[in-house]
PDB file of C-alpha atoms in Angstrom:
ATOM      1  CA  UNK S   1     133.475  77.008 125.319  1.00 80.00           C
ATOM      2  CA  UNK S   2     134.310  75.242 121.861  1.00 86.00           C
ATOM      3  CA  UNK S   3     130.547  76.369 121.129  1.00 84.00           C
ATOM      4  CA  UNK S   4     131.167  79.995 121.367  1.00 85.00           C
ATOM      5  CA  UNK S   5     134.667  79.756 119.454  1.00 85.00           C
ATOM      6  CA  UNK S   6     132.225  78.334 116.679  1.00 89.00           C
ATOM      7  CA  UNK S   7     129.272  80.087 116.686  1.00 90.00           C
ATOM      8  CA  UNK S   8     130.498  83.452 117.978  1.00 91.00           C
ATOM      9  CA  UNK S   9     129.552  85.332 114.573  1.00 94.00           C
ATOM     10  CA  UNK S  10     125.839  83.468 114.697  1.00 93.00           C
ATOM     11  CA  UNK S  11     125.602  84.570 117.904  1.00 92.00           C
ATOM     12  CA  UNK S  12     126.564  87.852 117.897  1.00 94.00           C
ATOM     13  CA  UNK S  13     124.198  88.465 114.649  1.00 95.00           C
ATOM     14  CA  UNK S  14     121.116  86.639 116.550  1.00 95.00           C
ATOM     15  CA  UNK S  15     121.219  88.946 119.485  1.00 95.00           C
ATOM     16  CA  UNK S  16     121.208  92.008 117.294  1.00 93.00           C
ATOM     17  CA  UNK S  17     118.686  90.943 115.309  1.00 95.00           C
ATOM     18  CA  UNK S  18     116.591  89.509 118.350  1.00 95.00           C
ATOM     19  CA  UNK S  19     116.824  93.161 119.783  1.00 92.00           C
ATOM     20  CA  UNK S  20     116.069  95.093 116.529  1.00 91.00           C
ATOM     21  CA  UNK S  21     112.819  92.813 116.491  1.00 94.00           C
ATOM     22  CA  UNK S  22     111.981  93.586 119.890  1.00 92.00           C
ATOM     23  CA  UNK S  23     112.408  97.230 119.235  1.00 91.00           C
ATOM     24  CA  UNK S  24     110.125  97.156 115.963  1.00 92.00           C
ATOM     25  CA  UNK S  25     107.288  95.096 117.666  1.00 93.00           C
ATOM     26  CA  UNK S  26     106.913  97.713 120.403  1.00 92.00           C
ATOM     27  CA  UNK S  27     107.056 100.701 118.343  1.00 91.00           C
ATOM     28  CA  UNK S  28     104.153  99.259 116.319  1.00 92.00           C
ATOM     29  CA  UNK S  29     102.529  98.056 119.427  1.00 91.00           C
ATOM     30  CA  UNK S  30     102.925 101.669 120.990  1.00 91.00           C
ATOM     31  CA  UNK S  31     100.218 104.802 120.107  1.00 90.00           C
ATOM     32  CA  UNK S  32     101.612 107.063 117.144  1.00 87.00           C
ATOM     33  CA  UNK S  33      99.647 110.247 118.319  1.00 87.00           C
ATOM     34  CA  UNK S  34      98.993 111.468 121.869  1.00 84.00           C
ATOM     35  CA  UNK S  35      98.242 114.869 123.357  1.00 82.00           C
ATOM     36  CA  UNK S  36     101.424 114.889 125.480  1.00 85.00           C
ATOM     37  CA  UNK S  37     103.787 113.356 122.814  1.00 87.00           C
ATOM     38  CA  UNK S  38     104.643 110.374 124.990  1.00 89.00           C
ATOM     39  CA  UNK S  39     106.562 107.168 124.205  1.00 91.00           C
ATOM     40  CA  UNK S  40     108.026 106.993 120.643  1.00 94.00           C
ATOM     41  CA  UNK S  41     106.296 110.093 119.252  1.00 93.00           C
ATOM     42  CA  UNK S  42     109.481 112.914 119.540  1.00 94.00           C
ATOM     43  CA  UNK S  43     111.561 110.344 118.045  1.00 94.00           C
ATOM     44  CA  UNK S  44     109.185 109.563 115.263  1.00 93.00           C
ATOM     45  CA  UNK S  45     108.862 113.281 114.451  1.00 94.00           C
ATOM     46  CA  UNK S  46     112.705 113.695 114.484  1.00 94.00           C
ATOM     47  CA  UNK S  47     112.770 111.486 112.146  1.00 94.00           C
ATOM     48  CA  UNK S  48     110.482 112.928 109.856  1.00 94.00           C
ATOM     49  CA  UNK S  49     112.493 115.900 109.982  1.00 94.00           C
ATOM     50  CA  UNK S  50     115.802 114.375 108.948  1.00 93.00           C
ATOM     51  CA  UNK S  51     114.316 112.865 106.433  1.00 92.00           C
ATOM     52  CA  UNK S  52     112.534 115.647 105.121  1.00 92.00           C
ATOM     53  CA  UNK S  53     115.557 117.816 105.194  1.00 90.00           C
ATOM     54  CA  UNK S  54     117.890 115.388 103.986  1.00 89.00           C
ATOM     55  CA  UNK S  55     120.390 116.958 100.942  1.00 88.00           C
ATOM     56  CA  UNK S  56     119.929 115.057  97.449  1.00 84.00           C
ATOM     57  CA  UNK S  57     123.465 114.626  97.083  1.00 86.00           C
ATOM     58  CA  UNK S  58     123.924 112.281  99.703  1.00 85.00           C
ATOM     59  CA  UNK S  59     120.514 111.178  99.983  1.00 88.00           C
ATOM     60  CA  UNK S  60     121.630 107.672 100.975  1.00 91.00           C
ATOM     61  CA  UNK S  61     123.657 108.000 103.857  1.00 91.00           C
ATOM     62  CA  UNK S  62     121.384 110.389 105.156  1.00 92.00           C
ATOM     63  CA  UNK S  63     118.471 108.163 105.528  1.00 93.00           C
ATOM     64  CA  UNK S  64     120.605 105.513 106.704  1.00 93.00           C
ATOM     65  CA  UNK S  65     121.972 108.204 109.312  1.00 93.00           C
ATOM     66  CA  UNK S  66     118.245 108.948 110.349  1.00 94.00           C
ATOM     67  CA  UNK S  67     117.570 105.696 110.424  1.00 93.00           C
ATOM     68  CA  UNK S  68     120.051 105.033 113.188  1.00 93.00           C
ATOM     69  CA  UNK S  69     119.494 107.956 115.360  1.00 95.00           C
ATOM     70  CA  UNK S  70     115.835 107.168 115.410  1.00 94.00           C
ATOM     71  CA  UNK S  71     116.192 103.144 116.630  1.00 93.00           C
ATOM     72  CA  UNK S  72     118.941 104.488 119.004  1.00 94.00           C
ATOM     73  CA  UNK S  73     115.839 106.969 120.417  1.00 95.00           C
ATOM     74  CA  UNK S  74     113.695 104.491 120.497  1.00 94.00           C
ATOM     75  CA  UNK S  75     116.052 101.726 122.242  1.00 94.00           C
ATOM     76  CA  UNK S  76     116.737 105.418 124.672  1.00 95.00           C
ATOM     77  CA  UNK S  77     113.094 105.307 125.646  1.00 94.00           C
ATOM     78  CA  UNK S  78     112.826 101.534 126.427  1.00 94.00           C
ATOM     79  CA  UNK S  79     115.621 102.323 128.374  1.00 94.00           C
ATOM     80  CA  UNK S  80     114.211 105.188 130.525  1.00 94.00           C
ATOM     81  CA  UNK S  81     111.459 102.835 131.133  1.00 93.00           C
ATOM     82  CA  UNK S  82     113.194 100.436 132.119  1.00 93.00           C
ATOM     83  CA  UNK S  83     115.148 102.590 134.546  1.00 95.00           C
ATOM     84  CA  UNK S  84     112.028 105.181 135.970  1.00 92.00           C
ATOM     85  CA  UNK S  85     110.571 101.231 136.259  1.00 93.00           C
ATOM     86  CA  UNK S  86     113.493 100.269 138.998  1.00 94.00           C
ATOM     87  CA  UNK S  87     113.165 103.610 140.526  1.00 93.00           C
ATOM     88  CA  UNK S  88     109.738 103.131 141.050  1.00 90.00           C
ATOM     89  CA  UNK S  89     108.830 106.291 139.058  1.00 90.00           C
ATOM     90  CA  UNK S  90     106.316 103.960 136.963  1.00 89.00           C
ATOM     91  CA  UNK S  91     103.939 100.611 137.115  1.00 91.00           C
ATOM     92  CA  UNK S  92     105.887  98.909 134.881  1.00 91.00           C
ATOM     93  CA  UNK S  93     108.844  98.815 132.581  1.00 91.00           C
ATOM     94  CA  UNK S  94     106.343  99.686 129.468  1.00 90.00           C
ATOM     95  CA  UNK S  95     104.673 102.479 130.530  1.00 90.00           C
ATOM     96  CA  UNK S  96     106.209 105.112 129.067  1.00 89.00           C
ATOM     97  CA  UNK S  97     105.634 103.894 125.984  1.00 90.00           C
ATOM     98  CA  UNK S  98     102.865 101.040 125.801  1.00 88.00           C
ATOM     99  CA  UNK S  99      99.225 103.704 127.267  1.00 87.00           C
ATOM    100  CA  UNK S 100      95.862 104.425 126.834  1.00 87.00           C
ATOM    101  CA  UNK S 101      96.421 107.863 124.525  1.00 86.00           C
ATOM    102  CA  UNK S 102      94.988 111.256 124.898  1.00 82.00           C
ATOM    103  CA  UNK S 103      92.796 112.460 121.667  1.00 78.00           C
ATOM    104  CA  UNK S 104      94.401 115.572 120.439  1.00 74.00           C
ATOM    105  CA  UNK S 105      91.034 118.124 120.610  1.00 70.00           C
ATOM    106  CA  UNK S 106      91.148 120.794 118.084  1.00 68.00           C
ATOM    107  CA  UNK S 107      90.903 124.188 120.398  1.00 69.00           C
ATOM    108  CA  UNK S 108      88.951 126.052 117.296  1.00 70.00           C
ATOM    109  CA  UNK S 109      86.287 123.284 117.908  1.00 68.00           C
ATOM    110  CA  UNK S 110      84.050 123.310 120.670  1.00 75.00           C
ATOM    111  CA  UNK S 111      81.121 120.842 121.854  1.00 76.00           C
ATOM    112  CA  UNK S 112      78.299 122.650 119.882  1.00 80.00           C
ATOM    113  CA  UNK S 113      80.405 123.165 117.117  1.00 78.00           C
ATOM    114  CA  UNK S 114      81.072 119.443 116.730  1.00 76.00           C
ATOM    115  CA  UNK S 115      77.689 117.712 116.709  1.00 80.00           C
ATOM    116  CA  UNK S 116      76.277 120.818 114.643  1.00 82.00           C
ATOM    117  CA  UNK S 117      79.394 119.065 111.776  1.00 79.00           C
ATOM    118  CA  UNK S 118      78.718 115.362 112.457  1.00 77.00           C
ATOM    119  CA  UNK S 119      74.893 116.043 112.013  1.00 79.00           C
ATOM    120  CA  UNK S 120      75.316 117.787 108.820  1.00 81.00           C
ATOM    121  CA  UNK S 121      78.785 116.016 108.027  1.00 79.00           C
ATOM    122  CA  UNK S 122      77.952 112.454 109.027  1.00 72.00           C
ATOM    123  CA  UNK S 123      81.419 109.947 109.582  1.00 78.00           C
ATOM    124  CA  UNK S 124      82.567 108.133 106.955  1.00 80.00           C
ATOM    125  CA  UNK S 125      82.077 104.420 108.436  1.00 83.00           C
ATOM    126  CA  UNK S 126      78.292 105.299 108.621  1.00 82.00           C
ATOM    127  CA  UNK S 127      78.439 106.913 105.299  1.00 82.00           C
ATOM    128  CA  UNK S 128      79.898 104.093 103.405  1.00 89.00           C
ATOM    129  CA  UNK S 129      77.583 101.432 105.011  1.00 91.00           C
ATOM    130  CA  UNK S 130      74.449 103.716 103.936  1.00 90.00           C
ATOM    131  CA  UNK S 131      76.161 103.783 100.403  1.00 92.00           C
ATOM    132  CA  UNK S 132      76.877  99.220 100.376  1.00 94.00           C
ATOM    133  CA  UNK S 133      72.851  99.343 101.342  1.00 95.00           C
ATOM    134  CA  UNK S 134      71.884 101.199  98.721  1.00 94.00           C
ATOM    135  CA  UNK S 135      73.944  99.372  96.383  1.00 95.00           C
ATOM    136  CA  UNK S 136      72.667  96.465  97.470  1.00 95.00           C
ATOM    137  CA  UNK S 137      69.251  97.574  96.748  1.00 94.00           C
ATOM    138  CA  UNK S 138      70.264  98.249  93.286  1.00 94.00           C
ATOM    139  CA  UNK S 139      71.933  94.780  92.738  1.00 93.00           C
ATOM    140  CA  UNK S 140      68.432  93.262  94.104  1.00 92.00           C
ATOM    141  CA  UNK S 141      66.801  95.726  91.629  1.00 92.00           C
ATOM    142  CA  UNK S 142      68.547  94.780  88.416  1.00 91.00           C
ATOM    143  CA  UNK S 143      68.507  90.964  89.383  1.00 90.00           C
ATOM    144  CA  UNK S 144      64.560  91.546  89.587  1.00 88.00           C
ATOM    145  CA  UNK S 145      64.870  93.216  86.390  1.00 87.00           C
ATOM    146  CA  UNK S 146      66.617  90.061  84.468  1.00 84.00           C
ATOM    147  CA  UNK S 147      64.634  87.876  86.204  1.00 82.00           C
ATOM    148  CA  UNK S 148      61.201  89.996  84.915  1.00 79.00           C
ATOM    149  CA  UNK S 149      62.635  90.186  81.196  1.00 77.00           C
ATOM    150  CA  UNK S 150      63.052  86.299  80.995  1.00 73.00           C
ATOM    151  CA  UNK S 151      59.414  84.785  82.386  1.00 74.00           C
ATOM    152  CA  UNK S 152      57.993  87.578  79.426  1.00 68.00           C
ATOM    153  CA  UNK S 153      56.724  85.467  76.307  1.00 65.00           C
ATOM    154  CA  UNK S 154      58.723  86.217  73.430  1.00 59.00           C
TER     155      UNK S 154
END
């Protein structure tokens, strides 16, 4: 008990902290965009929203304010997990907020719409590895170059 007397302070502060870490690993271990705006993604927009409409002249204490209310949403939906978990509403305690998201389709596009834009449009991953080839090509080219210009008799 002599422990505790001592240490109460360290603790107290370890637990927090401890919890706070547990809270941030999940929310970056959770999906930040899903169809039906599951897990951490109302609080994360709420957020955005205070932030956004915070006043400049008390800018500070606003953020911190937003700040709060969003890791005491957050620690809200662990909770309901937690608790539709023991009620056997879900698999397990996570799954509110740890899932396999739904893309957000875009109702203006449709199927024929899309590959008629990614034939003519293609995606930027394939773009920018056509683009490294070629430059590599013209690396190869100048080197070749060099190399040309110093076997020449001068």
């Amino acid at each position: 008990m002599s422990f505790i007397k001592n240490h109460w302070f360290g603790l107290l502060g370890s637990i927090v902290v401890f919890v706070f870490m547990c809270v941030f690993i999940l929310v970056i271990l959770s999906p930040r965009q899903d169809a039906q705006n599951r897990g951490f993604i109302p609080c994360t927009k709420q957020l955005a929203e205070k932030l956004l409409n915070c006043p400049q002249d008390s800018k500070i204490a606003c953020l911190f304010n937003a700040i709060v209310k969003n890791t005491w949403c957050d620690m809200k939906v662990i909770g309901n997990g937690f608790w539709e978990w023991t009620k056997g509403s879900q698999k397990t305690p996570w799954s509110n907020y740890i899932f396999v998201p739904q893309d957000i389709r875009d109702e203006t596009f449709d199927a024929e719409t899309e590959a008629e834009y990614l034939k003519n449009n293609p995606l930027p991953t394939i773009e920018m590895q056509e683009l490294q080839k070629l430059n590599e090509e013209l690396e190869n080219e100048i080197i070749r170059e060099e190399v040309d210009e110093d076997e020449k008799p001068r």
